[in-house]
Tab-separated table of C-alpha atoms in Angstrom:
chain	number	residue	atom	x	y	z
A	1	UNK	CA	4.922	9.463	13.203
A	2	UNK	CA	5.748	13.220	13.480
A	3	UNK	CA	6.302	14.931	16.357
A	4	UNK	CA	3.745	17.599	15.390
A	5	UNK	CA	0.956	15.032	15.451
A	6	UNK	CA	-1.218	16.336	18.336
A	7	UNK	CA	-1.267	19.800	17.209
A	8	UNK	CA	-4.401	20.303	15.661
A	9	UNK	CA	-2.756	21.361	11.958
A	10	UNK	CA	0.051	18.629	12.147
A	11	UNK	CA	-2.492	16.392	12.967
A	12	UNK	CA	-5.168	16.605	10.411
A	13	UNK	CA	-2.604	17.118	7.673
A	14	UNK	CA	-1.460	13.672	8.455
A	15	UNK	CA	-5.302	12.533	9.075
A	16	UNK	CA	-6.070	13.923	5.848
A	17	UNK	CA	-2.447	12.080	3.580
A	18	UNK	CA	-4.008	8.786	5.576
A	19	UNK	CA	-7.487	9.215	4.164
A	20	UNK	CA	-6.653	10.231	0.627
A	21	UNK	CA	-3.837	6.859	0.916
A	22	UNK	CA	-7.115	5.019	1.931
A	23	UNK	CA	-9.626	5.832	-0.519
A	24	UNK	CA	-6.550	5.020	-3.142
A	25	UNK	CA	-6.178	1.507	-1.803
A	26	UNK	CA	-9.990	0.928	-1.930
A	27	UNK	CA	-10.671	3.032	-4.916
A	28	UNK	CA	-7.861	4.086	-6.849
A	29	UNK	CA	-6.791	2.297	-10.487
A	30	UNK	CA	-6.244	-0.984	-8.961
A	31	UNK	CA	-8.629	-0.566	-5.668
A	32	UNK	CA	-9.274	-3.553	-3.644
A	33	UNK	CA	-13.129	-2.475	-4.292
A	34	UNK	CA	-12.495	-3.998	-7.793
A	35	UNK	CA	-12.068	-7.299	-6.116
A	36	UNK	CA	-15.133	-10.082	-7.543
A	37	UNK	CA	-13.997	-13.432	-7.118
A	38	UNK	CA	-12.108	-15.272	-4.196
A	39	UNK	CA	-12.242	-19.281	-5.825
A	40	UNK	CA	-10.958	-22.025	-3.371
A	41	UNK	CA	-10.079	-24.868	-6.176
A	42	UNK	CA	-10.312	-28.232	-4.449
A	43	UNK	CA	-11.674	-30.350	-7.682
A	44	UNK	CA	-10.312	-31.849	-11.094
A	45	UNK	CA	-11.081	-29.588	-13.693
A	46	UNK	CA	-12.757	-27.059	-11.437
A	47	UNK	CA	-14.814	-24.105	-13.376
A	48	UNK	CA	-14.964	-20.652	-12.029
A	49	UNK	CA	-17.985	-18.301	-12.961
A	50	UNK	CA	-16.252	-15.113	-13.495
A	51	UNK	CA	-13.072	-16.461	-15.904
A	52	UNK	CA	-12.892	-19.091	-18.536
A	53	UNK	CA	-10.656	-21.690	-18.207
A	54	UNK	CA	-10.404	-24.898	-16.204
A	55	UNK	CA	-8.344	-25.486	-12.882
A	56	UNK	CA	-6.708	-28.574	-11.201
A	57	UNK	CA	-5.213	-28.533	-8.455
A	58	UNK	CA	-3.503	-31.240	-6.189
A	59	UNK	CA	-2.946	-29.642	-3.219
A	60	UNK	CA	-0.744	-26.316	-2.091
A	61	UNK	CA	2.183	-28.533	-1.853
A	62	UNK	CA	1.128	-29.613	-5.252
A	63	UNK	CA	0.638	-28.177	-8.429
A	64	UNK	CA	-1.605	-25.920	-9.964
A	65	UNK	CA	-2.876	-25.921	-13.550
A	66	UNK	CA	-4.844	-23.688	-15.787
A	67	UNK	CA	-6.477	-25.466	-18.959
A	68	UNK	CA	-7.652	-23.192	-21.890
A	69	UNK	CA	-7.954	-22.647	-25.704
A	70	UNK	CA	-6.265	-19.814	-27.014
A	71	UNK	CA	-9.425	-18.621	-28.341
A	72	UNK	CA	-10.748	-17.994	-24.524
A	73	UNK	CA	-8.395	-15.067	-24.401
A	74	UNK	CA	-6.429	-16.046	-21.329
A	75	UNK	CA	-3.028	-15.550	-21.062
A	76	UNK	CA	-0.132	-15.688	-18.184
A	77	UNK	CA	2.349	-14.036	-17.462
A	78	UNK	CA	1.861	-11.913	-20.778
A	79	UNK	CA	1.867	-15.398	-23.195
A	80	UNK	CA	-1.741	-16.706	-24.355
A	81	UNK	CA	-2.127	-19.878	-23.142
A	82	UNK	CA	-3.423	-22.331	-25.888
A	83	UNK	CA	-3.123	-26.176	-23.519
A	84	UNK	CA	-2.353	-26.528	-19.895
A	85	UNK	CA	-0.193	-24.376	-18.113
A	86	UNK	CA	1.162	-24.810	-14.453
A	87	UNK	CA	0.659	-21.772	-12.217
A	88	UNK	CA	2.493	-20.308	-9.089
A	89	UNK	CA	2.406	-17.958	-6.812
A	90	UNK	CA	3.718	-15.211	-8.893
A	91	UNK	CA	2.223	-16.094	-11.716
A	92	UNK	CA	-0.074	-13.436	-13.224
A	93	UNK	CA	-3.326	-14.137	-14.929
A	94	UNK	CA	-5.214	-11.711	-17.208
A	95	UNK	CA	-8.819	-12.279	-18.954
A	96	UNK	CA	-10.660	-10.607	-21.426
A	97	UNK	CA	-12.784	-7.587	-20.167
A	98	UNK	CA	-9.563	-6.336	-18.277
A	99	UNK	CA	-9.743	-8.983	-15.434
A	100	UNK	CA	-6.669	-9.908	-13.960
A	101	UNK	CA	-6.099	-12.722	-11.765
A	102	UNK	CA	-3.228	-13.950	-9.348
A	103	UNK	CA	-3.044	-17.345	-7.015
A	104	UNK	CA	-3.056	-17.152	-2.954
A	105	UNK	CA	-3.239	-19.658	-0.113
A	106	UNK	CA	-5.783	-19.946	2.524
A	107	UNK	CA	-5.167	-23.273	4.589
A	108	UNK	CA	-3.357	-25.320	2.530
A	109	UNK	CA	-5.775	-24.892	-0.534
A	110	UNK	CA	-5.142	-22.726	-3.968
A	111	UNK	CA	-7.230	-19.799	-4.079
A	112	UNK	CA	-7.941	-17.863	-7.332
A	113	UNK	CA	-8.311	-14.473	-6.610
A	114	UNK	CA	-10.122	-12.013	-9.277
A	115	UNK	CA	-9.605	-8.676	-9.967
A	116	UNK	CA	-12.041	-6.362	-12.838
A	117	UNK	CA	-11.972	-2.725	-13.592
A	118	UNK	CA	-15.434	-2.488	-14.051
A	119	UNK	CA	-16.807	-4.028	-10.888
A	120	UNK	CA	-19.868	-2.231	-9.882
A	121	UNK	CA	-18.244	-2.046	-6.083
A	122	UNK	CA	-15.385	-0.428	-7.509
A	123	UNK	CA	-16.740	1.846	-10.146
A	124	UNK	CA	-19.588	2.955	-7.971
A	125	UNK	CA	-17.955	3.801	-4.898
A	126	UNK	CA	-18.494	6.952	-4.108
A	127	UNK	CA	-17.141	7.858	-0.158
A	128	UNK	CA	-16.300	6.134	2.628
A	129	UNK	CA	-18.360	7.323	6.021
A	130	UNK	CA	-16.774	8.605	8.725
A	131	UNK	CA	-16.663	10.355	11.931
A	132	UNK	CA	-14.735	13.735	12.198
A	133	UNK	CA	-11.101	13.402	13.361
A	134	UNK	CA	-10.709	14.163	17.419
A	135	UNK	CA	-7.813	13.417	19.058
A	136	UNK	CA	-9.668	11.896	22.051
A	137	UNK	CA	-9.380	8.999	20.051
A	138	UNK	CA	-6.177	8.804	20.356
A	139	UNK	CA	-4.561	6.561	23.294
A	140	UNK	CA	-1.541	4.828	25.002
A	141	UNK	CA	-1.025	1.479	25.308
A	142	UNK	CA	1.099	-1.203	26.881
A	143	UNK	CA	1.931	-3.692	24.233
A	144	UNK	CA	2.060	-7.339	26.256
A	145	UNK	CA	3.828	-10.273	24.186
A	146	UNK	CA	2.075	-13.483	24.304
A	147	UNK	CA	3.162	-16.565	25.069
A	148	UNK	CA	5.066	-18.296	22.254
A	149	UNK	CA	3.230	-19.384	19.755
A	150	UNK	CA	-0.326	-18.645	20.949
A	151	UNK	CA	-3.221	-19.042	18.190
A	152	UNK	CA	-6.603	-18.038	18.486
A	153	UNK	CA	-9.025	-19.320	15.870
A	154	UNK	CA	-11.903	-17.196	14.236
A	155	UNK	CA	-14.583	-17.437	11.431
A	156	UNK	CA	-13.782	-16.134	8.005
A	157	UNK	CA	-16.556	-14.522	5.749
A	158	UNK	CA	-16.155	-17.545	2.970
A	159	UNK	CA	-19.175	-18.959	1.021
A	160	UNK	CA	-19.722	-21.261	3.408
A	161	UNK	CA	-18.167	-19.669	5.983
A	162	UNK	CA	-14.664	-21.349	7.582
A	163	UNK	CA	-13.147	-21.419	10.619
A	164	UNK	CA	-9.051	-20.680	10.372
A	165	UNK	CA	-6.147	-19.999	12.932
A	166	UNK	CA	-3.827	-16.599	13.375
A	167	UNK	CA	-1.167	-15.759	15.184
A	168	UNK	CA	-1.775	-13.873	17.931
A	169	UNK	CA	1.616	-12.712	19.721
A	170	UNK	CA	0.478	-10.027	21.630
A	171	UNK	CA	-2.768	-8.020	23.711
A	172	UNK	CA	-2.702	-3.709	23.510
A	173	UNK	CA	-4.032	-2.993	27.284
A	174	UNK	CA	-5.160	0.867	27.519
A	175	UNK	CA	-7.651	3.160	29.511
A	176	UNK	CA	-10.058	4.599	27.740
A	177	UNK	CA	-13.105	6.907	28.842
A	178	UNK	CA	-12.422	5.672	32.553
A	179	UNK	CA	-11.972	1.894	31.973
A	180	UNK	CA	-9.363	-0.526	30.995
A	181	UNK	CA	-9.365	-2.911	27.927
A	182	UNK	CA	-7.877	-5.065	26.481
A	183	UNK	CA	-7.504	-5.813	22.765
A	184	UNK	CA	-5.825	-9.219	21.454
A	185	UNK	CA	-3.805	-8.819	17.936
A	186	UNK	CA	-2.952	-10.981	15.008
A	187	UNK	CA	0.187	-11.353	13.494
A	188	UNK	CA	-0.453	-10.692	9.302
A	189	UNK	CA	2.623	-9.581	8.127
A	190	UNK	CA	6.248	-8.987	8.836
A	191	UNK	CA	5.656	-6.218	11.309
A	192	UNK	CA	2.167	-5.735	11.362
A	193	UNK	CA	-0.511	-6.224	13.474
A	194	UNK	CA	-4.161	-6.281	12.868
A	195	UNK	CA	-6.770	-5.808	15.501
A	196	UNK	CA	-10.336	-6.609	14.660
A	197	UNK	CA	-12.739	-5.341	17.218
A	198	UNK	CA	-16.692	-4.659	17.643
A	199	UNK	CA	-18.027	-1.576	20.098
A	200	UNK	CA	-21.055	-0.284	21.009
A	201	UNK	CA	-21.696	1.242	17.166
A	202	UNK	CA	-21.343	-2.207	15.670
A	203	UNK	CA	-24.340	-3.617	13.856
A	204	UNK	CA	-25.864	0.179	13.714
A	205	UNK	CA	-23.929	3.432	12.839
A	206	UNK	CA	-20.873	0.387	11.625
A	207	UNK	CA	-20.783	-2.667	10.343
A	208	UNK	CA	-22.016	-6.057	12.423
A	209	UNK	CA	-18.549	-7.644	11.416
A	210	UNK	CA	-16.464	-4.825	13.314
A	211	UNK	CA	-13.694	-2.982	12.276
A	212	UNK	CA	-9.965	-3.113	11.732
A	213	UNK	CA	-7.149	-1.182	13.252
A	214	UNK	CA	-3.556	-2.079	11.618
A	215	UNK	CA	-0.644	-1.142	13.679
A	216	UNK	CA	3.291	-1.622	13.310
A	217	UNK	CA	4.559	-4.390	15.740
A	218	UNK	CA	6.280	-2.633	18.505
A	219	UNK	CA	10.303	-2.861	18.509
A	220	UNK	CA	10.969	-3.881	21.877
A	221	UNK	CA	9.109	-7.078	23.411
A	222	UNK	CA	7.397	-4.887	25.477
A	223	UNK	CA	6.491	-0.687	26.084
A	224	UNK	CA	4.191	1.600	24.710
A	225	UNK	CA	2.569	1.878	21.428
A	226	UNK	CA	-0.559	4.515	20.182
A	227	UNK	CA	-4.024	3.541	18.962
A	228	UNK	CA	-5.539	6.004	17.202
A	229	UNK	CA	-9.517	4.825	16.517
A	230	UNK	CA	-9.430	7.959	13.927
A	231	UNK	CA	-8.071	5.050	11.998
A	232	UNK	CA	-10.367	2.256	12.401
A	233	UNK	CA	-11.367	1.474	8.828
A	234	UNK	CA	-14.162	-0.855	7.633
A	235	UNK	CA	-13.308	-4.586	6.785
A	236	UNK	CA	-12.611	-5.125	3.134
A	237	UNK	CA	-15.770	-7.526	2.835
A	238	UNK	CA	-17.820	-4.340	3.438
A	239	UNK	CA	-16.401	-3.093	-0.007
A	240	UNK	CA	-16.449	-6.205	-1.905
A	241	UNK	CA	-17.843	-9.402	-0.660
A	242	UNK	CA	-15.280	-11.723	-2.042
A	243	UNK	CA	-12.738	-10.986	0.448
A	244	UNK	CA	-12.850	-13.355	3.319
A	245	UNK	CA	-12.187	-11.438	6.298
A	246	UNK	CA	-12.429	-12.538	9.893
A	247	UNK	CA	-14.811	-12.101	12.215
A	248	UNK	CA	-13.572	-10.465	15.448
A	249	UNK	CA	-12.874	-12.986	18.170
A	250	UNK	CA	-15.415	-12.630	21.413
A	251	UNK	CA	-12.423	-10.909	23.572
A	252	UNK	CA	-12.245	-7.859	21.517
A	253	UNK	CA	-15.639	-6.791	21.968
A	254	UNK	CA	-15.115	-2.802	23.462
A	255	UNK	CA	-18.554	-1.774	25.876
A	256	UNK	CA	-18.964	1.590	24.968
A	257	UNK	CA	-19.382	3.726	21.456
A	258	UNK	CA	-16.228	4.379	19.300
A	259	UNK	CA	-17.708	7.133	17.567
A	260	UNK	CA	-14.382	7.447	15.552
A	261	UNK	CA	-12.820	6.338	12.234
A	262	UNK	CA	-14.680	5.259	9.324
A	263	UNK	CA	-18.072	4.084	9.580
A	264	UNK	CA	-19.555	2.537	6.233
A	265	UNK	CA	-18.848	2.504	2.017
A	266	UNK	CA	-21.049	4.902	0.331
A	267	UNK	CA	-22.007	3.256	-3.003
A	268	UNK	CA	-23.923	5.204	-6.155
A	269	UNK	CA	-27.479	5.669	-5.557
A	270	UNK	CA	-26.469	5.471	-1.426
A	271	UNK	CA	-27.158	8.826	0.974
A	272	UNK	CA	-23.888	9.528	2.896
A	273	UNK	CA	-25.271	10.160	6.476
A	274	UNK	CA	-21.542	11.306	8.035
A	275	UNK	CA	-18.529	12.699	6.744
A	276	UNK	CA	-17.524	10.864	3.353
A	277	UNK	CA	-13.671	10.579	2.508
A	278	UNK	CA	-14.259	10.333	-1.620
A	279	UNK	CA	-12.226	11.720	-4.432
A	280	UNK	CA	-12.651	15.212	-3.824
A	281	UNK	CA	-10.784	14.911	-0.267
């Protein structure tokens, strides 16, 4: 991060390159807002609503496989499938209407994940709330490794909803507004962290299900790394239910008001209360 970052100009010019990198990712030509289907396929056959086609699968470990005529319209990997077709991991699905599809895991299961241009949570997003930037926001903290291997199970926003594991190698301990907390991260990525956390806002001015702060891993085992709340964003289920995001675990529950950071989606036909970061920003 620059050296400049707590002057007020140096600052909001790299506030501002975040928020314009944000509303990209959410709303931009491939925005995760666009985002309509998240299909667990645990059955012979299986149909999903939003694609034609029929999927089989035996198991993660296993194979998948797409069934389809040719006259569905649904190719891979840029060849129209006409018969059965095993899938992976890279593979890359498209549909007619534009959708495009690709194949994650969640718990040992096959997930078919959907993607279409003309969602209306992606083509009528319109801002993203939030509170003006203040670098009181902005704090120190001790990064504390956890013991090896720790997990700490949480609910994930899943029709019905599921109950998975993460990672959780290590707890940010700061003072903030007189006290001391503590928040517990999860490992999601080769050297990232994410912290999901409610506060005294959640459930009012943001949303029930918290928010998210992602943060590089520290370098060294242990020392000092900086939370900035000007950069708590809004889970991705706030934008488009089909992502299956966790619920914050009890321990990061902060008692007082972060009145920082982004604060709701502002959809067509929705009055932006705060500040919205849209496409003129």
């Amino acid at each position: 991060m620059p050296s400049d970052y707590f002057d007020s100009d140096g600052a909001l010019t790299e506030y501002d390159r975040w928020r314009r990198s944000r509303w990209e990712e959410m709303a931009g030509p491939d925005g995760k807002a666009g985002r309509i289907a998240y299909r667990l396929i645990t059955e012979s056959e299986q149909e999903v609503p939003e694609v034609p086609g029929r999927w089989t699968s035996t198991g993660f470990s296993g194979s998948l496989t797409l069934t389809a005529a040719r006259a569905e319209g649904v190719s891979v990997d840029d060849q129209a499938v006409d018969g059965a077709v095993e899938l992976t991991s890279a593979s890359r699905l498209s549909f007619p209407g534009g959708r495009r599809g690709t194949i994650e895991e969640l718990r040992g299961t096959h997930v078919l994940v959907v993607w279409d241009p003309a969602a209306p949570t992606l083509v009528g997003l319109r801002g993203i709330e939030a509170w003006p930037w203040d670098p009181a926001w902005t704090v120190e903290a001790e990064y504390r490794p956890a013991d090896a291997g720790r997990l700490l199970e949480v609910t994930r926003l899943t029709s019905p909803s599921m109950r998975d594991t993460f990672p959780a190698p290590g707890d940010f301990v700061f003072d903030l507004r007189g006290e001391r907390h503590t928040l517990r991260a999860f490992g999601v990525g080769s050297g990232t962290l994410l912290i999901t956390f409610t506060d005294g806002t959640s459930g009012t001015d943001t949303p029930g299900m918290g928010r998210w702060l992602i943060l590089p891993h520290p370098k060294d085992a242990t020392g000092t790394a900086r939370i900035d709340f000007n950069r708590a964003v809004v889970p991705h289920h706030m934008f488009s239910a089909a992502f299956p995001c966790p619920l914050p675990p009890r321990e990061n529950h902060l008692p007082l008001r972060i009145e920082a950071g982004e604060r709701a989606p502002v959809f067509e036909k929705e009055a932006a209360v705060g500040t919205a970061t849209g496409p003129a920003v």
